[in-house]
């Protein structure tokens, strides 16, 4: 059982300040042009093709030149049966240009984004937050500081690469469920970038931050604005134009209906510290105490004293209490405040900050942490804890920081704190009972009053859902066994013994009883919603579940008697055609228990071909009123075919996948298609759990900017998410049989699409992102008979470079040397004979997937004559963001699939057959050579294809 969360393709925002979600597909219709004065990156491409010998080098081009629109529209505009050996797109790439994919893909990616929605606390109004398209590369090229595991935009004083909203409009939700006319929030500057939108507690005001684009003055920094919801008029919160938001950590919170506590840039702050030209001494780290400190491959860490000073400069805030009437008051001293949390009665603040000594081997989340209680007007009450630097958290899963953690206010009390403390030193390998103890204590305890023990746990504490003194649910779990338990406790009654409500495997989705629905209190906190039935004194809650079954998910809402354990299903999704989910309670704004016959729910509804819409369902008649009518985001694929298929691995494990086919396709008439298999492995402790069906056959096919489903528009069959379970039952470690189970799963998937007649046996490609890229490389090494080519994005290929664990592996390299080596496709580079396309962001900040992984893997492939291509995307991180980058990734992928998957009747590409002809003329692998240079300060760029050795421009931001 888990805490209730909501996530939908059409984002529904929480009522707390937050940044926009990742941006949807873009609106921009053309590539951005950059001047020579600001060149934002170097698109680095290496390509190695067997059987050809090239040793020529072109000069570096100083600027990015946008792709000619006519040529762009012609790129990839062929049917899936044609291959060009000297195509226009290759010539354009040699000229140093970002490319556009074929129009049928580009048009889908350029579809207008849908807005995000946010409901008022009283559920009587809805915000429509307008979103922009994908950002241009120029935004990613902005200077950023990499400090303490974060990336900071110093000009904005925020985390770098923040998305934003472009506008806010409000609709009233009428009593009959119909939306009223739109009212635009106005008064802020045109073109402002909006972030951190938040309702006041009474729903009468909105707060948000805005920033401009002018980098030459202070308008680029964030300022807090407030808007009157009734009039739509917005104005700055601070009368002074020189108060700016510091959004590195927490940014602001509503203290009450008319006051906000803001993390501001200190007014006394000067210019950033300057890096010394000559260091004062060497960089030294020591472990003369012989401490055992194992950490994963964290990135963007502090490197020296200058970085420490720079981190303090950007992260330090001055707290300012500001009222809507214009009065302000600085409270506390400047510090690196990381979170501000008002108590439910709004009398106290729980203030967290971090401080020195910092670390060069762990990110800021493990820095020394101080937690204090203040009054809301800034008076210090007491220190709750001051935790030391935590460099020594063990890498074993379920290990945690020593001391107090998860310190929060009780949602059902005015001002009571609770927290957990580990009894095993935070080390999951230590056997002890209890393992965690939960404590609680008033904000201002009486002299000598000790914390009260609320509950003891033998697994690892996972959170609490509060209701009142008679009911709370406590969660605990243990990763190694996948065991999860839910306890029922009575916080206000010591004579009532805690009891286990649910005890199950987290992997067993069929047994998931659902999560309790929470209601919003007038104070703005969230508690378990208690439900009353007429003439019934029972204690009921609503369990909102995904409803996993062997035929797919059928979401449900159960009325659950917490004491008797009985339940009544009061709502269930239409399982025949639609996929529906309960999103939120809409009748929770009044105090007291909720009456079942007055229940009001927000429910989403979608189908295979109909995008998500939202409606209000009212009890007792269950009247339905649809409140949105969003257009189909890609009508050209509205009639795509989707089927959830089942098949079996040779060891008997049941597998599933979602098969997508192009609109109008008929296998009996059209024959088998080229097929793209896109997946991501997962670890399990049992075969039964691994074989369970997850997802629904009726879910709408959401297509993101880099989704494999885009190739439906190119007449490919797509096998999406075929389960690749890596199982380790009992004491067996799953990864000890990784390759064996990976290949067996892939064989079963390929055999199934061939059996169905939808995929040509020699035209099946495989791809994946991150751990899916790792999977792809392994499959090409160990199952070359299955796939014609592969696409691997942002992967890690050499596990010896992540020696203290990776993914769900928590053994070290020295504890599992054989497993690390056998799992690494880098060690099997000599076995890869099928074409592989590697793509990686040049600034990948994900733990383990350093850009170096793809660089070194490509060199290993090249050293063994593998047909391979490496594309390094300037300024991109683990996921790709800029429109230019995404469009180019799609072009590269489509080009690769056209050349190496869309093949002739013999099952091999015409290009490869031509190469074989040349082998007969005496050209061998030993002839491969290249001259690699690095003129102009850029990285080496190599292409061993027939076009020659070339480089693309590096943009120096």
XYZ file of C-alpha atoms in Angstrom, residues 251-568:
318
model
C 11.025 29.524 -2.627
C 7.969 30.754 -0.721
C 5.004 29.480 1.306
C 1.641 30.922 2.326
C 1.754 31.476 6.084
C -1.926 32.464 6.220
C -4.528 33.908 3.834
C -2.743 37.254 3.476
C 0.941 36.610 4.221
C 3.786 34.789 2.492
C 7.221 33.779 3.737
C 9.703 34.302 0.911
C 13.260 33.065 0.408
C 14.842 36.235 -0.971
C 18.303 36.981 -2.290
C 20.042 38.896 0.527
C 20.025 42.616 -0.272
C 23.646 42.885 0.888
C 24.872 40.257 -1.556
C 27.530 41.512 -3.945
C 29.089 39.962 -7.015
C 29.867 36.242 -7.195
C 33.234 35.161 -5.834
C 35.969 35.017 -8.439
C 37.957 31.875 -9.010
C 41.608 32.390 -8.097
C 43.904 32.294 -11.088
C 46.471 30.452 -8.988
C 45.235 27.899 -6.424
C 46.417 28.215 -2.858
C 47.421 24.561 -2.785
C 46.625 21.062 -4.054
C 43.233 19.412 -3.729
C 43.471 16.860 -0.941
C 41.058 14.223 0.329
C 42.030 11.812 3.058
C 40.781 8.684 4.777
C 43.470 8.286 7.400
C 40.787 7.176 9.886
C 40.167 4.108 7.664
C 36.415 4.809 7.482
C 34.405 2.610 5.119
C 32.701 5.080 2.779
C 31.022 3.733 -0.353
C 29.125 6.089 -2.641
C 27.571 5.785 -6.063
C 28.797 7.808 -9.026
C 27.240 11.147 -8.105
C 27.860 13.998 -10.528
C 28.209 17.791 -10.373
C 29.804 17.673 -6.916
C 31.768 20.432 -5.208
C 35.428 20.289 -6.184
C 37.255 22.874 -4.082
C 36.949 25.846 -1.726
C 35.928 28.134 -4.570
C 32.970 25.846 -5.348
C 31.999 25.922 -1.667
C 31.988 29.713 -1.693
C 30.024 29.804 -4.941
C 27.449 27.363 -3.554
C 26.986 29.561 -0.481
C 26.684 32.636 -2.691
C 23.796 31.297 -4.770
C 22.043 29.156 -2.145
C 21.995 31.601 0.782
C 18.602 33.259 1.376
C 17.169 35.920 3.632
C 13.662 35.017 4.828
C 11.174 37.858 4.348
C 7.644 37.861 5.748
C 5.458 39.827 3.324
C 1.795 40.785 3.622
C -0.577 41.529 0.765
C -0.948 45.052 2.177
C 2.690 45.775 1.332
C 4.311 45.444 4.764
C 7.502 43.351 4.975
C 9.782 42.047 7.708
C 13.071 40.207 7.521
C 13.202 37.249 9.909
C 16.188 35.156 10.921
C 19.694 35.460 9.554
C 20.822 34.673 6.010
C 21.431 30.933 5.624
C 21.083 28.089 3.137
C 17.421 27.377 3.872
C 16.187 24.217 2.170
C 12.560 23.983 3.343
C 9.917 26.072 5.113
C 6.838 24.342 6.489
C 4.131 26.198 8.463
C 2.298 24.226 11.135
C -1.394 23.447 10.444
C -2.452 26.166 12.918
C -0.059 28.654 11.233
C 1.589 29.575 14.521
C 4.942 27.893 13.923
C 7.459 27.276 11.170
C 9.582 24.170 10.690
C 12.752 25.585 9.162
C 15.451 23.364 7.642
C 18.887 24.544 6.518
C 22.230 23.047 5.560
C 25.640 24.278 6.623
C 29.339 23.569 6.494
C 31.429 21.403 6.506
C 30.471 20.465 2.954
C 31.600 17.399 1.041
C 33.374 16.711 -2.237
C 32.000 13.161 -2.599
C 28.243 13.460 -1.900
C 25.545 15.936 -3.008
C 23.962 18.615 -0.828
C 21.182 16.320 0.404
C 23.772 14.704 2.666
C 25.367 17.917 3.954
C 25.007 18.775 7.668
C 21.347 19.639 8.279
C 19.767 21.762 10.995
C 16.039 21.701 11.740
C 14.505 24.382 13.955
C 11.076 25.527 15.144
C 10.273 29.234 14.858
C 7.131 31.225 15.393
C 5.626 32.535 12.154
C 6.841 36.046 12.993
C 10.427 34.785 13.116
C 11.132 34.134 16.808
C 13.398 31.156 17.476
C 11.674 28.484 19.599
C 14.061 25.515 19.655
C 16.468 23.362 17.698
C 15.003 20.003 16.769
C 18.252 18.488 15.487
C 21.599 19.265 13.885
C 22.616 16.271 11.807
C 26.279 15.772 10.838
C 27.624 15.244 7.336
C 26.345 11.908 5.982
C 29.036 10.567 3.659
C 28.823 7.078 5.131
C 25.265 5.971 4.270
C 25.711 2.340 3.116
C 24.886 1.555 -0.508
C 22.624 -1.379 0.430
C 18.993 -0.635 -0.391
C 16.859 0.393 2.609
C 19.893 2.070 4.208
C 19.257 5.588 5.520
C 20.849 8.518 7.303
C 21.598 8.215 11.008
C 19.585 10.247 13.479
C 16.239 11.983 13.086
C 14.696 11.934 9.619
C 11.347 12.602 7.909
C 10.558 15.405 10.363
C 7.064 16.767 9.706
C 3.954 18.276 11.278
C 1.054 15.993 12.105
C -1.575 16.895 9.515
C -4.439 16.369 11.986
C -3.031 18.422 14.885
C -2.404 22.154 15.291
C 1.352 21.929 15.937
C 2.714 18.466 16.739
C 5.943 17.173 15.234
C 6.707 13.570 14.362
C 9.783 11.855 12.956
C 11.587 8.525 12.625
C 14.928 7.433 14.065
C 16.878 4.414 12.888
C 18.021 1.821 15.415
C 20.440 0.038 13.064
C 22.758 2.958 12.405
C 21.095 3.354 9.027
C 22.725 0.156 7.743
C 20.288 -2.268 6.134
C 22.754 -5.130 6.645
C 22.559 -4.823 10.437
C 19.959 -7.135 11.992
C 18.107 -5.442 14.849
C 14.588 -5.156 16.228
C 13.038 -2.660 16.135
C 14.713 -1.150 13.086
C 12.923 2.221 13.214
C 11.069 4.072 15.966
C 8.530 6.831 15.288
C 8.366 9.671 17.791
C 6.145 12.712 18.234
C 6.367 15.864 20.326
C 4.640 19.280 20.619
C 6.256 22.244 18.879
C 6.969 23.720 22.315
C 7.341 20.818 24.755
C 7.162 21.470 28.466
C 10.434 21.572 30.364
C 11.746 18.038 30.702
C 9.045 16.595 28.415
C 10.530 13.770 26.343
C 9.380 12.720 22.874
C 6.584 10.151 22.886
C 7.089 6.832 21.137
C 4.287 6.455 18.635
C 5.213 3.131 16.997
C 8.087 0.678 16.499
C 8.855 -0.985 13.173
C 10.929 -3.999 12.116
C 11.095 -2.916 8.475
C 12.066 0.529 7.170
C 9.675 3.393 7.932
C 7.880 4.678 4.829
C 5.471 7.393 6.006
C 2.147 8.021 7.782
C -1.331 8.932 6.560
C -3.010 10.845 9.399
C -6.728 11.007 10.081
C -7.391 11.869 13.733
C -6.579 10.609 17.239
C -8.430 7.379 16.552
C -6.869 6.533 13.182
C -3.597 6.766 11.312
C -1.945 4.401 8.836
C 1.784 3.698 9.156
C 3.767 2.240 6.250
C 6.948 0.161 6.341
C 8.787 -1.845 3.699
C 11.961 -3.795 2.959
C 13.432 -3.715 -0.525
C 15.421 -6.947 -0.391
C 12.305 -9.062 0.206
C 9.827 -6.624 -1.434
C 7.729 -6.916 1.726
C 5.427 -4.009 2.566
C 3.142 -3.612 5.579
C 0.462 -1.145 6.608
C -0.358 -0.678 10.299
C -3.498 0.779 11.843
C -2.725 2.822 14.945
C -4.735 5.055 17.278
C -2.384 7.983 18.017
C -4.490 9.294 20.889
C -5.263 5.971 22.588
C -2.342 4.162 24.173
C -4.599 1.331 25.260
C -5.438 0.421 21.636
C -2.789 -1.923 20.244
C -1.457 -1.336 16.726
C -2.484 -3.992 14.215
C -1.399 -4.945 10.728
C -3.951 -3.996 8.100
C -2.099 -5.200 4.994
C 0.990 -7.418 4.711
C 1.978 -8.199 1.150
C 4.665 -8.113 -1.534
C 5.112 -4.770 -3.244
C 5.647 -6.716 -6.482
C 2.251 -8.400 -6.270
C 0.129 -5.799 -8.026
C -2.899 -8.111 -8.088
C -3.137 -7.948 -4.288
C -2.795 -4.170 -4.039
C -5.827 -3.001 -2.013
C -5.414 0.634 -3.066
C -4.452 3.784 -1.200
C -6.613 5.842 1.162
C -8.029 8.969 -0.404
C -7.036 12.150 1.365
C -9.128 15.239 1.955
C -7.948 18.800 2.288
C -8.557 20.450 5.637
C -9.389 24.178 6.025
C -5.821 24.617 7.284
C -4.447 23.320 3.970
C -3.155 19.975 5.249
C -4.301 16.584 3.958
C -5.798 13.804 6.079
C -7.528 10.496 5.409
C -11.124 11.120 4.359
C -13.573 9.414 6.716
C -16.865 8.450 5.095
C -20.246 8.160 6.811
C -23.110 5.941 5.649
C -26.670 6.670 6.717
C -27.712 4.754 9.833
C -24.264 3.188 10.134
C -21.737 3.946 12.878
C -18.854 2.171 11.152
C -15.537 3.825 10.305
C -15.100 3.863 6.554
C -12.363 5.120 4.261
C -12.075 5.211 0.482
C -9.416 2.987 -1.103
C -8.419 4.173 -4.566
C -6.752 1.328 -6.471
C -5.262 0.612 -9.875
C -7.157 -2.673 -10.043
C -4.466 -4.791 -11.678
C -5.872 -8.012 -13.163
C -4.711 -10.637 -15.630
C -6.612 -8.700 -18.319
C -5.128 -5.324 -17.429
C -5.815 -2.571 -14.914
C -9.425 -1.826 -13.981
C -9.219 1.077 -11.478
C -11.683 1.041 -8.596
C -12.899 2.873 -5.515
C -13.768 0.759 -2.481
C -15.655 1.801 0.643
C -13.526 0.065 3.261
C -14.552 -0.657 6.856
C -11.287 -0.049 8.687
C -12.356 -2.124 11.699
C -14.156 -5.050 10.127
C -11.909 -5.260 7.081
C -14.901 -5.572 4.759
C -15.246 -3.531 1.598
C -17.871 -2.485 -0.910
